[in-house]
Coordinates of C-alpha atoms (C1' of nucleotides) in Angstrom, one line a residue:
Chain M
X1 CA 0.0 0.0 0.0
X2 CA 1.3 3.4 -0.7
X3 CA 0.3 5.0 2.8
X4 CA 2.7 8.3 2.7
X5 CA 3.1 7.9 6.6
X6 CA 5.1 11.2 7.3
X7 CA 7.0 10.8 10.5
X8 CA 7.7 14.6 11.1
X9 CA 10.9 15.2 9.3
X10 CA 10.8 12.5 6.2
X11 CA 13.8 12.3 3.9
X12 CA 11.7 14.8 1.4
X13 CA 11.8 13.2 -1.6
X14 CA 13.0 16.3 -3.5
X15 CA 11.1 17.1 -6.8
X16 CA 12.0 15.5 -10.0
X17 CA 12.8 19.3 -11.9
X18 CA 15.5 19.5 -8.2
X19 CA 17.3 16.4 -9.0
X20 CA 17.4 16.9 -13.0
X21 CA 18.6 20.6 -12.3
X22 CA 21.3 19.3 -10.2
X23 CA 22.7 16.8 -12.8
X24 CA 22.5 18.6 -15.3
X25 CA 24.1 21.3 -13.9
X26 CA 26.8 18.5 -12.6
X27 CA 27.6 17.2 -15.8
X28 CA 27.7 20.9 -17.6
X29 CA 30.5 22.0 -14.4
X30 CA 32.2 18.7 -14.7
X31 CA 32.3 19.3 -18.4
X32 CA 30.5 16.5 -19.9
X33 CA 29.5 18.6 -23.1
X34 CA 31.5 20.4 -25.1
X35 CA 30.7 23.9 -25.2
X36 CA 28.4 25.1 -28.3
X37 CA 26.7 21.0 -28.0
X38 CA 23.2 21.6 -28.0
X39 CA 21.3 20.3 -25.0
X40 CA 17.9 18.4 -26.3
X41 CA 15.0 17.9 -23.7
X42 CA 13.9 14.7 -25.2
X43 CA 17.5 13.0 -25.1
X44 CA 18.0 14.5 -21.3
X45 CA 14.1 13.5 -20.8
X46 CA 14.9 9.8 -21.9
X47 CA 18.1 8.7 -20.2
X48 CA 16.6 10.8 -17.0
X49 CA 13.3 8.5 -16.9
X50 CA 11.1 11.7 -16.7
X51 CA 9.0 13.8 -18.4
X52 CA 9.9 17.3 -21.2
X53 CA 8.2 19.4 -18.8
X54 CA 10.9 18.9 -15.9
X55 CA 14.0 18.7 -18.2
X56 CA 12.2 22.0 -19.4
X57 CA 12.6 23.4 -15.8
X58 CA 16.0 23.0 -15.0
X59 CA 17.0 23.9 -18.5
X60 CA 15.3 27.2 -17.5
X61 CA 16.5 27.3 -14.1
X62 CA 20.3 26.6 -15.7
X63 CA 19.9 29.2 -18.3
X64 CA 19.2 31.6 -15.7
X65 CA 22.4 30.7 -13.7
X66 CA 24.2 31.1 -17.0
X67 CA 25.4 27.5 -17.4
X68 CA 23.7 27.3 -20.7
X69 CA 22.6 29.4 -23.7
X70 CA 18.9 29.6 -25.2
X71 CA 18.2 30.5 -28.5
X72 CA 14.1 30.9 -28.9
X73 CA 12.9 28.0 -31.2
X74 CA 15.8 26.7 -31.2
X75 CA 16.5 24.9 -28.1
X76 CA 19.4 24.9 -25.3
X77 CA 22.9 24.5 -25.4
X78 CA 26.4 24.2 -23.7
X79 CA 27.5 28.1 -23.6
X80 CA 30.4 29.1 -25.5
X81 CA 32.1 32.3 -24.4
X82 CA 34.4 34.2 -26.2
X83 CA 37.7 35.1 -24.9
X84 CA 36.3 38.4 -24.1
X85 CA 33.8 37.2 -21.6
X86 CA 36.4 35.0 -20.5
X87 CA 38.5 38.4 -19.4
X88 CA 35.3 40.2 -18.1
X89 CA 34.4 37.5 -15.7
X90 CA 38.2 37.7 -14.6
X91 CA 37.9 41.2 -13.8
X92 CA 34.9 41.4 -12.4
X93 CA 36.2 39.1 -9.7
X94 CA 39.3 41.3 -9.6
X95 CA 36.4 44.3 -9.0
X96 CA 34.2 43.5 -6.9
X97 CA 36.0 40.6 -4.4
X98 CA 38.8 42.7 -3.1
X99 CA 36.0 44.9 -2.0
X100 CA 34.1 42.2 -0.4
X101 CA 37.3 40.4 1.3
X102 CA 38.7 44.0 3.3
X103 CA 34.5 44.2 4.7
X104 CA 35.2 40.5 5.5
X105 CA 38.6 41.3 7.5
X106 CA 37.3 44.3 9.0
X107 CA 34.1 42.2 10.2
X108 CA 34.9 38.8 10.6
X109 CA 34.3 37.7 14.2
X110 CA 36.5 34.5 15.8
X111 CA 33.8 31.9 14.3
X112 CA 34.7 33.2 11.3
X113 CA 38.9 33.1 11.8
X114 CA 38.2 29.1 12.4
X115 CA 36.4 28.5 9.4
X116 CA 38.9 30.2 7.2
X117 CA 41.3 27.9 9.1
X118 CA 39.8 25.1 8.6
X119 CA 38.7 25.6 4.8
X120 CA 42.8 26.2 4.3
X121 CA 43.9 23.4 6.3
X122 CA 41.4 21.2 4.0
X123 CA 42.4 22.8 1.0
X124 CA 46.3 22.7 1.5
X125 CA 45.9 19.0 2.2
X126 CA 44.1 17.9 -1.1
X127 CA 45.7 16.9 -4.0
X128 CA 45.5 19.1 -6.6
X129 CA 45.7 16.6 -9.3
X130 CA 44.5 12.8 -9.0
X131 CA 45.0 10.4 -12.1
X132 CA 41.8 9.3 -12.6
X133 CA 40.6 12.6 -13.1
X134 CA 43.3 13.3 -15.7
X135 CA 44.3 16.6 -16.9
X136 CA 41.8 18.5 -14.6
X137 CA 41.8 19.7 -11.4
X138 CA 40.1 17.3 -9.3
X139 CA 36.7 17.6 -7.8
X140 CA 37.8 17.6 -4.5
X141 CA 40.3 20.0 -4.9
X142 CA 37.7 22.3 -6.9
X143 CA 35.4 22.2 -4.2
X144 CA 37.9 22.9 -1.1
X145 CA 39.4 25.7 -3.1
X146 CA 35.9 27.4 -3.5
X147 CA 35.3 27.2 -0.5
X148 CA 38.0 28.7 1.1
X149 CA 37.8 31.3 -1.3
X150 CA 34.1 32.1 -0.3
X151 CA 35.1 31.3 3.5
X152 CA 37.1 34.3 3.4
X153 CA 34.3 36.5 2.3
X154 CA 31.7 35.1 4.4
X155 CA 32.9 37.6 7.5
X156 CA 31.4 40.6 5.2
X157 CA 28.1 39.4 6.6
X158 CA 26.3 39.9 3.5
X159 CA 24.4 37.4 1.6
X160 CA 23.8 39.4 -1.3
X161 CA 27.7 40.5 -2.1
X162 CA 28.3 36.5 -1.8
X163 CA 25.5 35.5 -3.8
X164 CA 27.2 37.8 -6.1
X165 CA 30.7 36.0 -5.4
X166 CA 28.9 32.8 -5.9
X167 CA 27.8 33.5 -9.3
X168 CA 31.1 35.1 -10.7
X169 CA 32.8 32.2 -9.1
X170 CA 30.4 29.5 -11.2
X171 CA 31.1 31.5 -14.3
X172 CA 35.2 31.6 -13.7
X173 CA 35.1 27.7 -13.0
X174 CA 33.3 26.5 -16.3
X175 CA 36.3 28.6 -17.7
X176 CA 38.4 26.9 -16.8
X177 CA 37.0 23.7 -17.1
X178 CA 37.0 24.3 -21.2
X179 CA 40.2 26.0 -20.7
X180 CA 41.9 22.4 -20.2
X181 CA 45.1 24.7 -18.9
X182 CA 46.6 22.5 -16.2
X183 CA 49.2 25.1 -15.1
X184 CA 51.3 23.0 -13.2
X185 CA 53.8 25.4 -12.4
X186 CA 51.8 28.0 -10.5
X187 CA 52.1 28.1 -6.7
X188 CA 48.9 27.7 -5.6
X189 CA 49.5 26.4 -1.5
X190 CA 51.7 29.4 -1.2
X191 CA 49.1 31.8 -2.8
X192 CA 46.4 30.5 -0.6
X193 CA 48.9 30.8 2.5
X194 CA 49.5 34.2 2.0
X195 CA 45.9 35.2 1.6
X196 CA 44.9 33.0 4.9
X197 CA 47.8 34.8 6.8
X198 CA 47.0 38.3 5.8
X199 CA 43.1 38.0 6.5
X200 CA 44.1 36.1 10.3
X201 CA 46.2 39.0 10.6
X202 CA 43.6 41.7 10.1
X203 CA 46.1 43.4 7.3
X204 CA 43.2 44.2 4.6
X205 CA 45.9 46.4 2.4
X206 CA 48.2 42.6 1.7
X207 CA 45.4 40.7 1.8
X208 CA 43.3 42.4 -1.1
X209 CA 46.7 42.8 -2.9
X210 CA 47.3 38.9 -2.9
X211 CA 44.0 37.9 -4.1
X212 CA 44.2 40.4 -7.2
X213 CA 47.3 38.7 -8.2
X214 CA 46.1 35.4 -7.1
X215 CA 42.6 36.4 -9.2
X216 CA 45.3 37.8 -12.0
X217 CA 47.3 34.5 -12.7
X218 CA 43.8 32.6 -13.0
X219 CA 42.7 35.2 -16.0
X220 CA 46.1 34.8 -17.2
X221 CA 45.9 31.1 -17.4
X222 CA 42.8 31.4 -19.2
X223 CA 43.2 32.9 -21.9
X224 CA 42.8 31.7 -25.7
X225 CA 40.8 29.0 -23.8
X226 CA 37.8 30.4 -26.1
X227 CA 37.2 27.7 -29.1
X228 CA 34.5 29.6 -30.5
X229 CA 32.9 33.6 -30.1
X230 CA 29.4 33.3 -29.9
X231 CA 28.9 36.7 -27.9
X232 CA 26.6 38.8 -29.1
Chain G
X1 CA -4.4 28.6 -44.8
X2 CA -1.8 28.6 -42.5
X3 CA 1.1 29.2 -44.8
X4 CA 3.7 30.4 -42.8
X5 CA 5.0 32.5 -45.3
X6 CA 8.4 33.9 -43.4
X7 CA 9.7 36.7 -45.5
X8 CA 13.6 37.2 -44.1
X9 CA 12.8 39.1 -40.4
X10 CA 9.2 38.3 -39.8
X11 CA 7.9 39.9 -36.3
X12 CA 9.1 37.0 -34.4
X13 CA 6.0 35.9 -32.8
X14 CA 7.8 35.0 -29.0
X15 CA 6.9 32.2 -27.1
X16 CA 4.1 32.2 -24.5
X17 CA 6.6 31.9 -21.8
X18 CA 8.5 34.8 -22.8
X19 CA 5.0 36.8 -22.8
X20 CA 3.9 35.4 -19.5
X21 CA 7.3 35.7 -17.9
X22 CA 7.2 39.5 -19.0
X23 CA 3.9 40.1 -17.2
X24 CA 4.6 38.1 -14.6
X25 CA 7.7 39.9 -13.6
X26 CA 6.1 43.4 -13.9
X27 CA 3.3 42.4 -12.0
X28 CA 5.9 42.3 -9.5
X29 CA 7.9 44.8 -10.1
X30 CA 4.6 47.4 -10.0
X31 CA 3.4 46.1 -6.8
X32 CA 0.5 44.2 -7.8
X33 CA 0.5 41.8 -5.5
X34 CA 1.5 42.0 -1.5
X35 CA 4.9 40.8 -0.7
X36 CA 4.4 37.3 0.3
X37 CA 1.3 37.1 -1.8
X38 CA 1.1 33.1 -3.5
X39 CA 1.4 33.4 -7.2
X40 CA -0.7 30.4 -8.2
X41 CA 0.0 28.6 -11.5
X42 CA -3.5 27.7 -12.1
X43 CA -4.8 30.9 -11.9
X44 CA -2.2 32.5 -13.9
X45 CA -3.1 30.3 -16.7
X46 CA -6.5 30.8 -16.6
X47 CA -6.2 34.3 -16.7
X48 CA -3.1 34.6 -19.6
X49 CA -5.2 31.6 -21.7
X50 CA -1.9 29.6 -21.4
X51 CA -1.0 26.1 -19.9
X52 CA 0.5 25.3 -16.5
X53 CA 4.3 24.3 -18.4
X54 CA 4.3 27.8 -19.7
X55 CA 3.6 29.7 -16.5
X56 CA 6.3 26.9 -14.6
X57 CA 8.3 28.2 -16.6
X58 CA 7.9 31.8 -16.4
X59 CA 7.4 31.4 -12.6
X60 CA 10.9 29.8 -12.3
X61 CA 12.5 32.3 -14.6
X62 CA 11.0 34.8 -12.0
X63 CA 12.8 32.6 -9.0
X64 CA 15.8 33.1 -11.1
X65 CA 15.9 36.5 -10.7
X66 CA 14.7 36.5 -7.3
X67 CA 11.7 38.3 -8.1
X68 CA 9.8 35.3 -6.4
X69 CA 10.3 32.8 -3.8
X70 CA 9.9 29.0 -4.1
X71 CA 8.6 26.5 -1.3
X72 CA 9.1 22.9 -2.8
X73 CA 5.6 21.5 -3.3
X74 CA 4.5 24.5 -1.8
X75 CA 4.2 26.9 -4.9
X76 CA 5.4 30.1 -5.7
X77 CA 5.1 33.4 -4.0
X78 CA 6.1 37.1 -4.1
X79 CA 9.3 37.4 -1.9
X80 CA 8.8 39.1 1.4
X81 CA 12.1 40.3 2.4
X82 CA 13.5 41.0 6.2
X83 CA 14.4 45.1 6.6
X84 CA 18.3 43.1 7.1
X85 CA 17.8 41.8 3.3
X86 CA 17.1 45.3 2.1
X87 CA 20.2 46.7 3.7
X88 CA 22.6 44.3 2.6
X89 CA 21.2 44.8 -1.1
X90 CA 21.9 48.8 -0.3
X91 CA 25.0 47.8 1.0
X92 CA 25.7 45.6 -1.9
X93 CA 25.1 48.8 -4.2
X94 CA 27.5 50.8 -2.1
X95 CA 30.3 48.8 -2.2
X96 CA 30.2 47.7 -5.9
X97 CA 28.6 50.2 -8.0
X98 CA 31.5 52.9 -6.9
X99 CA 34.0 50.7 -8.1
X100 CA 32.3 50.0 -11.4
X101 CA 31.3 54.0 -11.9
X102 CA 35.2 54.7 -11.4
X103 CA 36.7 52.1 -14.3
X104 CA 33.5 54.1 -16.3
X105 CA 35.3 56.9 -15.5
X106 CA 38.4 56.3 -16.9
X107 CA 37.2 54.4 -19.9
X108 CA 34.2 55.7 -21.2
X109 CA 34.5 57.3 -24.4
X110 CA 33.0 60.4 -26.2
X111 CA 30.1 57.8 -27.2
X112 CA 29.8 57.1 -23.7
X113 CA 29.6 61.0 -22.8
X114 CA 27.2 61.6 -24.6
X115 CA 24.8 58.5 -24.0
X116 CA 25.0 59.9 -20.1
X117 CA 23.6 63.2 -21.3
X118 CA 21.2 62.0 -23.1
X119 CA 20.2 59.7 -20.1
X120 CA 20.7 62.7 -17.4
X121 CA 18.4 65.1 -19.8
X122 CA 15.8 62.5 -19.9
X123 CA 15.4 61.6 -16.7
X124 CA 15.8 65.5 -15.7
X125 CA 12.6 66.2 -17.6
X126 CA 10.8 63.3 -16.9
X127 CA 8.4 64.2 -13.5
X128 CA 8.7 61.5 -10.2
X129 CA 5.1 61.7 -9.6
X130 CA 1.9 61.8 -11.6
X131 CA -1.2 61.8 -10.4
X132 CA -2.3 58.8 -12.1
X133 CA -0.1 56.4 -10.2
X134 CA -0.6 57.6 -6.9
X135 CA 2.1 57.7 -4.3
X136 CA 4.5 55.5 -6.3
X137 CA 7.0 57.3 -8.3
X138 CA 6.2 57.2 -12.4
X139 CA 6.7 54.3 -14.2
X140 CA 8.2 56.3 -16.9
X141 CA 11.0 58.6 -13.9
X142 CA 11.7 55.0 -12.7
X143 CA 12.8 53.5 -16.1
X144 CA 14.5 57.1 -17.0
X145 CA 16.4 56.4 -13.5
X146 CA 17.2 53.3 -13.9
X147 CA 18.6 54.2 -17.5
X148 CA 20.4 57.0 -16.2
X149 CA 22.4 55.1 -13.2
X150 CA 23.5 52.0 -15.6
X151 CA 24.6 54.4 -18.6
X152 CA 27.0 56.3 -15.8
X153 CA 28.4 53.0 -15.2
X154 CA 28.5 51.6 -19.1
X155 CA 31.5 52.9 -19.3
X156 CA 33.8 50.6 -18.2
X157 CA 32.4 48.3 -21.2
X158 CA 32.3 45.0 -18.8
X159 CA 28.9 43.2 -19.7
X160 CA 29.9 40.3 -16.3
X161 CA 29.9 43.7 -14.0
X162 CA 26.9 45.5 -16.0
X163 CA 25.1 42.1 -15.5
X164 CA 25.9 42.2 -11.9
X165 CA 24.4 46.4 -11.8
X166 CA 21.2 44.8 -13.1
X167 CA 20.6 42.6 -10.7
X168 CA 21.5 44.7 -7.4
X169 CA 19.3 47.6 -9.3
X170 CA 16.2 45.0 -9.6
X171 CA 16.2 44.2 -6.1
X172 CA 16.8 47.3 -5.0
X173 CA 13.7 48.7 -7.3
X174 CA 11.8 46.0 -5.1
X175 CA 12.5 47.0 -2.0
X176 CA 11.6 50.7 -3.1
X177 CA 8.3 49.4 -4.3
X178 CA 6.9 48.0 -1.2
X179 CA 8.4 50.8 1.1
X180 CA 5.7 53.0 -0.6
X181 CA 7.6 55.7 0.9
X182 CA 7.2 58.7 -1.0
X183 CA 10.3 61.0 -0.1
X184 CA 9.3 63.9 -2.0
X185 CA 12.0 66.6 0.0
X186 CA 14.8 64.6 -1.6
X187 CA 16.8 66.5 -4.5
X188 CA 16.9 63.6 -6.9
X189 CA 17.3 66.5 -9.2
X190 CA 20.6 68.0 -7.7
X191 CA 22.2 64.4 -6.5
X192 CA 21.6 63.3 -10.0
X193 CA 23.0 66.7 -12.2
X194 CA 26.3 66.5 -9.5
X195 CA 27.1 62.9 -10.5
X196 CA 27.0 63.6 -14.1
X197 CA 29.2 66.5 -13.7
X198 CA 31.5 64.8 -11.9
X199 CA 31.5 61.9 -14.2
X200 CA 31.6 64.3 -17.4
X201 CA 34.5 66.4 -15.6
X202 CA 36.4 62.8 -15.5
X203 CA 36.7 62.9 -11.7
X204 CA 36.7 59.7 -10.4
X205 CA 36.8 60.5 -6.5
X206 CA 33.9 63.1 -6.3
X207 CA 31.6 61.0 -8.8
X208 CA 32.2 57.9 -6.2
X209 CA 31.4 59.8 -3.3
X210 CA 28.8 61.5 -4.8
X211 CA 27.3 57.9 -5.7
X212 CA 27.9 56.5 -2.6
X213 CA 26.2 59.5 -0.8
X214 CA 22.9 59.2 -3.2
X215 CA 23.3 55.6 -2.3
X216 CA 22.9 56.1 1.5
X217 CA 19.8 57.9 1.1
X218 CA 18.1 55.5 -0.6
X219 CA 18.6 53.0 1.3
X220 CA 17.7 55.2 4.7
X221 CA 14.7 55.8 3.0
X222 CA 13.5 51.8 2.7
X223 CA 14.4 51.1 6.2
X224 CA 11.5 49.9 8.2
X225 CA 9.7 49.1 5.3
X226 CA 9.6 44.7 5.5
X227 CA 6.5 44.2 6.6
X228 CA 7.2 40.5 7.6
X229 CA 10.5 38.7 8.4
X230 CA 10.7 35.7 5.7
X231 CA 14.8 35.3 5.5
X232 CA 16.0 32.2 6.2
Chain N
dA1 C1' -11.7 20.7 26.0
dT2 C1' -7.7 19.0 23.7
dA3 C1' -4.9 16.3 20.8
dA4 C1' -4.2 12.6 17.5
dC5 C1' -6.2 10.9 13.5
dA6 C1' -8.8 10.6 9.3
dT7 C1' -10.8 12.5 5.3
dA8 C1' -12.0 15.9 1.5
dG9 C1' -10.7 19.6 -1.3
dA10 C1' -7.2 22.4 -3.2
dT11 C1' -3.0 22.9 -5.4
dA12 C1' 1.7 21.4 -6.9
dA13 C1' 4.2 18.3 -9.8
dT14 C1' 4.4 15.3 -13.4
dC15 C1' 3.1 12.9 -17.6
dG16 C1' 1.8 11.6 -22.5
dA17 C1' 0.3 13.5 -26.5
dT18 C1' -0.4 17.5 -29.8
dT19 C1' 0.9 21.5 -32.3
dA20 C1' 4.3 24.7 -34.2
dT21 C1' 8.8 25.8 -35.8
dT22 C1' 13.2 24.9 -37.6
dT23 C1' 16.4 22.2 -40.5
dG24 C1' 18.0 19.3 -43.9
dC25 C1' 17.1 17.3 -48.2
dT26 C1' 15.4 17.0 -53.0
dG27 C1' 14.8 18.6 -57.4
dA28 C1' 13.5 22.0 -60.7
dA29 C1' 14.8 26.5 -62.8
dT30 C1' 18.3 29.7 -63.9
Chain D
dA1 C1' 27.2 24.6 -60.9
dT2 C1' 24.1 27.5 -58.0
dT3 C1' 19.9 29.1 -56.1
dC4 C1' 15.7 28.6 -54.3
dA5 C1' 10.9 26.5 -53.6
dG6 C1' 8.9 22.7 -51.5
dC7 C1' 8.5 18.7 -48.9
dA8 C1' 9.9 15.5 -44.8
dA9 C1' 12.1 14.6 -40.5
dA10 C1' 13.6 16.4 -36.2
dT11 C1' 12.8 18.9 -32.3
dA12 C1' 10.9 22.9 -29.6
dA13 C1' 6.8 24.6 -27.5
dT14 C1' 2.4 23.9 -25.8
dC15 C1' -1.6 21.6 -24.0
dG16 C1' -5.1 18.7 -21.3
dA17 C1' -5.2 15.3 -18.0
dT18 C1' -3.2 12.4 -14.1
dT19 C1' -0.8 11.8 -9.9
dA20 C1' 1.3 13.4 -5.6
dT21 C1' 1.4 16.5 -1.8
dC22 C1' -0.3 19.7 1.2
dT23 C1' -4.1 22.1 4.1
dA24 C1' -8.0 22.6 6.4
dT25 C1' -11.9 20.6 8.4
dG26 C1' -14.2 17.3 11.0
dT27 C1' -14.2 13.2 14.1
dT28 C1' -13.0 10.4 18.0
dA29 C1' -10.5 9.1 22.1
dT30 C1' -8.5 10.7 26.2

DNA sequence: ATAACATAGATAATCGATTATTTGCTGAAT
DNA sequence: ATTCAGCAAATAATCGATTATCTATGTTAT
């Protein structure tokens, strides 16, 4: 029998459109398409066992995150930026988050300087690289450096300036997942040690000044990462 | 017959979703409905003649752009925001919108120039109140203003940053909405012929602070205006 | 009277099928 | 050979109906 007994808190079986939205999304950040491949409901709709109208949702809910393109009529696809875009992401993060990270120093209370400690220690202790993963950056890694990066804003106190970092940083990531630039050479514990000891130390002047050149060696990495230019 | 004769640019006949997201999201945006207010699918479509997918859609386009909020298996609703969710988008304005106004500054060409006095001699002649739409400033001084504040910052010719401009200023047009506070002793007038000067003139530092300034009064004059507390 | 439970109605979420638009192909006319 | 009208297949957009979930109301046991 199908009695929905609902013992208070129930695992909530999320909606269908949630749990399409988040694979989709998965496999567009992990890189799965090419950029420009068109994304067709009925394909998604078939190998996700569901109906067009939820593929339909999340392709709209991705759209608006910017993860894909719509072209009226004529369906959904992978985005392709041009190298332009590419440079205007990177300096809209050199804008806006060195703005964000000195109201974060000046603001952050002690809960705060433990979570940026912790988010480092994690970060500094994943591998960067695994070989299954190949020539990318693995998921682990991605995700510990993100959030240390947002951990370090999160003192400002804001939700709408890290919303705001949040999107930027989802932009700047499928970059450089089509980049494919592996950058082996760059010092990334060392940048990341700087920026946690400036921000622990309350100096806001070193601290913004390391993540713009931290934030300037990522656009510098990903450039000519652009296969195609279909800006507007 | 129903040839669909389609000589070169025809007049594009956009989707139902794009014409139901439209009115959906100035509904909101003119106060139609009371913040936390459901926005129920069924009735929508009833009263735009369209299906349930169609209004889904436009509903979680809306979502998107945080013109709505969304309670899984709960429906839809016009956001009701805490007074601590309108400071931080004031806030959020303050701390990015100088930055952005200041790389305008030093970019903007003579194009540029003379788009923001074009923009600043619209909205100049274009009155804040009509009797027509009650306490509310006009539909058409809100769109001049809003034309006017993103032309000042067009400037620095970053679409990622722009993008970013468009979403604090939609928020923030929200939050004016349902303060229904009138303000009529400001000098919109003044504040906005300073900032163009100062932008014209090329100076950087007064145009900021000048911003920043026009800034802070706005949002002083929203606060106390959330009528309920739905943050999370 | 109050609290747990059951039930009915409303509404959200999903589905399967239909309609409209685009795209690629074929063939005739230049 | 090239261009362009006219089909045909693919796929986007929409619809009407079904299923699942929530909410409010009413009932019963304490």
């Amino acid at each position: 029998m199908t009695r929905t007994a609902h013992p208070s808190n129930f695992p909530a079986k999320q909606m269908l459109s949630e749990r399409v939205y988040a694979h989709l999304r998965d496999a567009i950040m992990r890189g799965d398409h090419a950029p420009g491949d068109a994304l067709k409901p009925q394909d998604i709709a078939k190998e996700q066992g569901v109906s067009l109208a939820v593929v339909r949702e999340a392709l709209v809910r991705v759209v608006g995150e910017g993860l894909a393109d719509r072209l009226p009529n004529r369906g959904f696809a992978v985005p392709s930026f041009s190298d332009r875009r590419w440079q205007e992401i990177a300096e809209a993060r050199r804008s806006i988050e060195p703005v964000v990270l000195r109201m974060s120093i000046e603001r952050g209370d002690v809960d705060w300087e433990a979570r940026v400690r912790a988010a480092h220690h994690r970060l500094a202790r994943t591998p960067a690289f695994v070989p299954e993963e190949g020539e990318y950056y693995s998921s682990a890694w991605s995700e510990a450096h993100r959030v240390f990066h947002r951990t370090l804003l999160e003192g400002c106190g804001n939700l709408v300036l890290l919303d705001t970092f949040d999107r930027l940083w989802t932009a700047s990531e499928l970059a450089r997942r089509f980049s494919a630039h592996r950058d082996p050479d760059r010092d990334h514990v060392g940048e990341h040690r700087r920026l946690e000891e400036a921000a622990l130390a309350r100096d806001a002047d070193t601290a913004a000044e390391v993540l713009v050149r931290h934030l300037t060696q990522t656009a510098a990495a990903l450039t000519g990462c652009a296969p195609q230019t279909t800006e507007a």
